Structures are given as structure tokens and as C-alpha cells.
mmCIF file of C-alpha atoms and ligand atoms in Angstrom:
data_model
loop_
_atom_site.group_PDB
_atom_site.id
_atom_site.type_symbol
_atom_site.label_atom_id
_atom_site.label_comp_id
_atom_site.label_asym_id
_atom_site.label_seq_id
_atom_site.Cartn_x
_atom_site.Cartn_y
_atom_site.Cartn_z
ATOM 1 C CA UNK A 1 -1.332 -32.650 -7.379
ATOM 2 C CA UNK A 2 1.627 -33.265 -4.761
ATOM 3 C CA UNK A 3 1.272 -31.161 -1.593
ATOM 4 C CA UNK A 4 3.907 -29.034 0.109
ATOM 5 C CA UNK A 5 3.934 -31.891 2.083
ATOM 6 C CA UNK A 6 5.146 -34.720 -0.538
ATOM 7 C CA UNK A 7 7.442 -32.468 -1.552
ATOM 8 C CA UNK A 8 9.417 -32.055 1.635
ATOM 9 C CA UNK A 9 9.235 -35.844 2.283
ATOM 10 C CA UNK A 10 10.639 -35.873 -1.625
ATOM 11 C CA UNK A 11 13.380 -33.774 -1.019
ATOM 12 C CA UNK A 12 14.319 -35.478 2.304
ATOM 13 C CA UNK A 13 14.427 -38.895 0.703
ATOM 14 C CA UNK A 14 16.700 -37.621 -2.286
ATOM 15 C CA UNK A 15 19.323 -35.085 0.282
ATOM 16 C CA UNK A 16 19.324 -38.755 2.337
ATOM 17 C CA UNK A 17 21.109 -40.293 -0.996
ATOM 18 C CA UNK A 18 23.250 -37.446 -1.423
ATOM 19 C CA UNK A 19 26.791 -38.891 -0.515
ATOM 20 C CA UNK A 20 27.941 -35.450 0.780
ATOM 21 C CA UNK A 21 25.393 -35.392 3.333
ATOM 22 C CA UNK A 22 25.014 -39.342 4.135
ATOM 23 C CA UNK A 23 25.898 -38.761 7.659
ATOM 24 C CA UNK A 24 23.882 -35.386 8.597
ATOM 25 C CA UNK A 25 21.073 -37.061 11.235
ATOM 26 C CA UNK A 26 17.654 -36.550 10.054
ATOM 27 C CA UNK A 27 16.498 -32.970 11.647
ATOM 28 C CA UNK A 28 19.686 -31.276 9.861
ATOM 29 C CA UNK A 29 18.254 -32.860 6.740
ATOM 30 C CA UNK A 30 14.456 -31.251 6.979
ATOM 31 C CA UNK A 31 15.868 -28.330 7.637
ATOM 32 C CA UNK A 32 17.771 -27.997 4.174
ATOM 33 C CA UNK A 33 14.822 -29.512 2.436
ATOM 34 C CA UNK A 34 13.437 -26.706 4.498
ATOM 35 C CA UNK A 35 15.433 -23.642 3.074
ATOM 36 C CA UNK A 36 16.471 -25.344 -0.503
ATOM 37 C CA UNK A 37 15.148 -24.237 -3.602
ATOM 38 C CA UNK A 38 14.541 -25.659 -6.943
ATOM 39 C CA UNK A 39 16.050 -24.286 -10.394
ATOM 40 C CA UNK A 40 15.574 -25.599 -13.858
ATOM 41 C CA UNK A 41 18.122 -25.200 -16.505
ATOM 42 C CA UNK A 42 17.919 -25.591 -20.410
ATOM 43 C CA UNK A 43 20.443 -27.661 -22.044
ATOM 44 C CA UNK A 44 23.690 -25.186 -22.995
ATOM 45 C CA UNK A 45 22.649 -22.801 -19.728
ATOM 46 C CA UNK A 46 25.501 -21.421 -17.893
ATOM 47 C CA UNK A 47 24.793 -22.291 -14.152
ATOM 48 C CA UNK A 48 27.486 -20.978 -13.257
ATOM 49 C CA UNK A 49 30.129 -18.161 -14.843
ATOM 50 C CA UNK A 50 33.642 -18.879 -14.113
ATOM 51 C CA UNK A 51 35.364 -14.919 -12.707
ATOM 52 C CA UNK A 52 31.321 -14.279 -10.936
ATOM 53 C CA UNK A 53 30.672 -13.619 -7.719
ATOM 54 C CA UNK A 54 28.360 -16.466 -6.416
ATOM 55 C CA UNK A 55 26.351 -16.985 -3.208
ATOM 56 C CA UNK A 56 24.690 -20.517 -4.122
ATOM 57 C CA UNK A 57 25.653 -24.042 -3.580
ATOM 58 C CA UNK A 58 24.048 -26.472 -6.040
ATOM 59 C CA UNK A 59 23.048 -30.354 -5.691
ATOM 60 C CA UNK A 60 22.052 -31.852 -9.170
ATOM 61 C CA UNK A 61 18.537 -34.003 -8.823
ATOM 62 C CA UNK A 62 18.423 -34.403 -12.722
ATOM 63 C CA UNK A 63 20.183 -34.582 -15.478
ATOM 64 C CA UNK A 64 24.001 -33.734 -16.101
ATOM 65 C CA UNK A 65 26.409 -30.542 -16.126
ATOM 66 C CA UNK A 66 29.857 -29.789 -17.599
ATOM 67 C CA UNK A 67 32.324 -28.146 -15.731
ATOM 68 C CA UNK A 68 35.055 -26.026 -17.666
ATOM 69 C CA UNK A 69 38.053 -24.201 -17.243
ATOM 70 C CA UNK A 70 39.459 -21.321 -18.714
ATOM 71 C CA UNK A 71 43.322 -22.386 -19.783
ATOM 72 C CA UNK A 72 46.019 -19.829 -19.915
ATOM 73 C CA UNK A 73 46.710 -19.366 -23.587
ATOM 74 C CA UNK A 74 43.551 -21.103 -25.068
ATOM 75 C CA UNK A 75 40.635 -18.952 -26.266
ATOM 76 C CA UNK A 76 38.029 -21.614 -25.249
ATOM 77 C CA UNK A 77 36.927 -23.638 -22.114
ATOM 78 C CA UNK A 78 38.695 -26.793 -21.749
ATOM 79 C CA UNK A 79 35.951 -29.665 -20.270
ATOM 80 C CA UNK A 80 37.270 -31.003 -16.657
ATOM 81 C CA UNK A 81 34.624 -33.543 -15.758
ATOM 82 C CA UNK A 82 30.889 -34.037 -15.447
ATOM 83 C CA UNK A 83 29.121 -33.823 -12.675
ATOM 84 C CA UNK A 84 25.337 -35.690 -12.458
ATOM 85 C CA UNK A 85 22.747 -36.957 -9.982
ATOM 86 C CA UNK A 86 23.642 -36.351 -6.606
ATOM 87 C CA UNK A 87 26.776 -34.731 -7.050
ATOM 88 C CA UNK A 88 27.478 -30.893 -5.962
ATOM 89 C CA UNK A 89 29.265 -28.102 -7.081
ATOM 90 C CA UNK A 90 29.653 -24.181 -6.425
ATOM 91 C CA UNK A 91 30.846 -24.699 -2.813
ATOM 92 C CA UNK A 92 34.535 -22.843 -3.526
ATOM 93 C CA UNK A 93 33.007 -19.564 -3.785
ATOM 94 C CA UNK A 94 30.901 -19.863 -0.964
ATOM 95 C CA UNK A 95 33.953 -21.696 1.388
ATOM 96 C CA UNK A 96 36.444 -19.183 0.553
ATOM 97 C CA UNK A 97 34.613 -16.110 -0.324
ATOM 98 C CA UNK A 98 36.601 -16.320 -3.682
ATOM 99 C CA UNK A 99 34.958 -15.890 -7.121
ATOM 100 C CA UNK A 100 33.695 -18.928 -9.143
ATOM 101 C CA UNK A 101 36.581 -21.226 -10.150
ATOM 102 C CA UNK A 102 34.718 -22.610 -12.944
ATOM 103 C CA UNK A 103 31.611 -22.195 -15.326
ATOM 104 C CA UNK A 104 29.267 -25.042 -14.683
ATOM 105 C CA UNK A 105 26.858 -25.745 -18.014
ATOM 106 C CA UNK A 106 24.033 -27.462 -17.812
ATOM 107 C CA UNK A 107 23.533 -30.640 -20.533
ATOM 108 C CA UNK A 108 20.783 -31.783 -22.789
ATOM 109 C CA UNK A 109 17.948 -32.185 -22.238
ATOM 110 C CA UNK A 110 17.943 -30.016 -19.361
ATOM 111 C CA UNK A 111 18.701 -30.171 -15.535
ATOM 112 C CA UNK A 112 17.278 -29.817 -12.085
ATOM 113 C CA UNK A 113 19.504 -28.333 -9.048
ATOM 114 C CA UNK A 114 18.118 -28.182 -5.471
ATOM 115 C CA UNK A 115 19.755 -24.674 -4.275
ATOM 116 C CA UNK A 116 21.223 -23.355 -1.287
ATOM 117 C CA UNK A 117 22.092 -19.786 -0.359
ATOM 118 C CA UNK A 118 25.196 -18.788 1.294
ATOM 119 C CA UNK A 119 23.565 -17.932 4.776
ATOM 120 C CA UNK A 120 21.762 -21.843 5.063
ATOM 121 C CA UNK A 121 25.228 -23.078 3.338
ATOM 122 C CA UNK A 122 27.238 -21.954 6.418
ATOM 123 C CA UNK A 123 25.203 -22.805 8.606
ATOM 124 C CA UNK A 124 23.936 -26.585 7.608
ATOM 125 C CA UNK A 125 26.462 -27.721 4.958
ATOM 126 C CA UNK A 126 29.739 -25.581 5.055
ATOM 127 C CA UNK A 127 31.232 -27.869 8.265
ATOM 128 C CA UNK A 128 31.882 -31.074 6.220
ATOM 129 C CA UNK A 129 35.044 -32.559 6.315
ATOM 130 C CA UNK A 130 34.350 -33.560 3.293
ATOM 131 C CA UNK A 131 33.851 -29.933 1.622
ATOM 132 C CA UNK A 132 36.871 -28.453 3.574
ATOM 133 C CA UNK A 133 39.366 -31.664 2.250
ATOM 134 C CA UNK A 134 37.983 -31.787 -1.397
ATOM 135 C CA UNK A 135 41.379 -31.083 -3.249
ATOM 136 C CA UNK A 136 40.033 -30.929 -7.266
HETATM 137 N N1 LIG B 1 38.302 -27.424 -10.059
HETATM 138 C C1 LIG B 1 32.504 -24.894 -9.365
HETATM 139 C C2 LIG B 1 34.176 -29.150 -10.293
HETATM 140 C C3 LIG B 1 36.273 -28.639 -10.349
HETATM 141 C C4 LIG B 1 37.689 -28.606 -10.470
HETATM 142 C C5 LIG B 1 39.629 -27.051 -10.019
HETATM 143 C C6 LIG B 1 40.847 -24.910 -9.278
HETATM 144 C C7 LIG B 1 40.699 -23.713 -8.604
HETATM 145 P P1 LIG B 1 32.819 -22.618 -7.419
HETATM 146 O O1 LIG B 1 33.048 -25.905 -10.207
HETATM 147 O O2 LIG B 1 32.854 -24.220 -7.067
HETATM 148 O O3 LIG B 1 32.088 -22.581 -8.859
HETATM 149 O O4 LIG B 1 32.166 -26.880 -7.213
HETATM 150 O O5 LIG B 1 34.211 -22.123 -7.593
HETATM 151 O O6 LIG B 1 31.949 -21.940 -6.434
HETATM 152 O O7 LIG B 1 38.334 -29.547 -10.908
HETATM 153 N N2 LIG B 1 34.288 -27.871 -9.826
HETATM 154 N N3 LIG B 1 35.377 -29.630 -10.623
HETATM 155 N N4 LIG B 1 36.215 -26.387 -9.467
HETATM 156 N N5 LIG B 1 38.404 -25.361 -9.246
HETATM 157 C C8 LIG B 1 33.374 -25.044 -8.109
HETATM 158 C C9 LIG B 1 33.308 -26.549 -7.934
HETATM 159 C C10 LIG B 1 33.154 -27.064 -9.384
HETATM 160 C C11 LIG B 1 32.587 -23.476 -9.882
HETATM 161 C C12 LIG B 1 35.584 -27.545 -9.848
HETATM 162 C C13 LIG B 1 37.582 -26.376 -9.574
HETATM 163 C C14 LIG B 1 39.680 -25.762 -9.503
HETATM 164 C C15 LIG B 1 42.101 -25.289 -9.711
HETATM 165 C C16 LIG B 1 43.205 -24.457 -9.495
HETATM 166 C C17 LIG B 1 41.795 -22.878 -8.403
HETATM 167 C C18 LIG B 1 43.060 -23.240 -8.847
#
């Protein structure tokens, strides 16, 4: 059995290799491991629903996710890139208040995505330069 404990010192470790958050010093790291959660997601799960209205921002700690885009004039999706290990998403709708940009599906055989809500987001995460320069 891991303790609460392990855990924390888990989730530390992994946010630590997050390239996002490489430079956050240690005690702004505990206290995301602090607040995140963990969600599970089956292979062809939408994580995300392009049009929603979202409050969470998402780090992948397994597996893989698809990101598409609905394309004026095309009934279906169109694929834009995949996203795995270590890599975020779902920070537009939280940084701008807007709805989701794009649906975010999780691949086989499944995926794991540490979870932040919108009130920890602005107050730990929502700063980077990083975040505020992205330009997809
Ligand atoms: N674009 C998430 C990953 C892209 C991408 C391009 C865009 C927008 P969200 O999909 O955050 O939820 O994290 O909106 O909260 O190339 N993602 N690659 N979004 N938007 C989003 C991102 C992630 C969906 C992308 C994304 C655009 C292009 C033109 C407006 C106008």
C-alpha cells in the first residue's frame, strides 16, 4: 500500500519533470501536488469538448491524447497534434475565460491526467510566461 505520503513525494518528483513548471522552486511545487487531483480516462474518452465551458487545467502522467479541431465546412474533427507525458493542455479556457478551443480525446489504452481547478490554476500556474506566450 503507498501512503498519502508516497504519493505527494510521487507527484512532486513527476510536476519537477514537467517542462512547464521546471523553474517553479520547490514549495510552489508541494503545493500543486497539494491541491491536484487525479482522473483516469478510457481510450476514445472526450477529456475535453471543444464549444464547453471548462474550469480545469490538465497535465498528462500516462498515456497519450488527441487534440482536434472542428474545421469550417468539414463535418468531422480534423487531428492537430498529440499531446503525451508531461505535456498540458486546457489552459485557454481557464487564461481567457473563453470556451474550450478544442476537444482533447484520450488514446488507447487509457490515460492518467493530474488536474487543476481554475481557483489553484490562477493562483500557482496561470503566471507563466510560458502559458501567456504559447501561440498554437
Ligand atoms: N490550438 C485545449 C492543443 C492546440 C492548438 C489552436 C486556436 C484557438 P482549452 O486544446 O485549451 O481546451 O490546451 O481551449 O482550454 O493548436 N490545444 N493544441 N488549442 N486552440 C486548449 C489547449 C489544447 C482545449 C490547442 C488550440 C487553437 C486556433 C485559432 C482559437 C483560434
Amino acid at each position: 500500500m503507498k501512503t498519502g505520503l508516497q504519493r505527494q513525494e510521487e507527484n512532486i518528483k513527476f510536476l519537477r519533470s514537467v517542462p512547464l513548471l521546471q523553474n517553479l522552486p520547490t514549495d510552489k511545487l508541494a503545493k500543486i501536488a497539494d491541491v491536484l487531483e487525479v482522473d483516469f480516462y478510457h481510450e476514445g474518452d472526450f477529456i475535453i469538448r471543444e464549444g464547453a465551458v471548462g474550469d480545469t487545467f490538465f497535465i498528462i502522467n500516462k498515456g497519450e491524447v488527441q487534440v482536434t479541431q472542428k474545421i469550417a465546412g468539414f463535418d468531422d474533427p480534423k487531428e492537430i497534434r498529440r499531446l503525451d507525458r508531461g505535456q498540458y493542455f486546457g489552459e485557454k479556457a481557464l487564461l481567457s475565460e473563453d470556451r474550450r478551443t478544442a476537444n482533447v480525446i484520450a488514446l488507447a489504452p487509457g490515460v492518467e491526467c493530474l488536474t487543476v481547478d481554475r481557483e489553484s490554476f490562477n493562483s500557482l500556474i496561470g503566471d507563466l510566461n510560458e502559458l501567456k506566450e504559447k501561440d498554437y
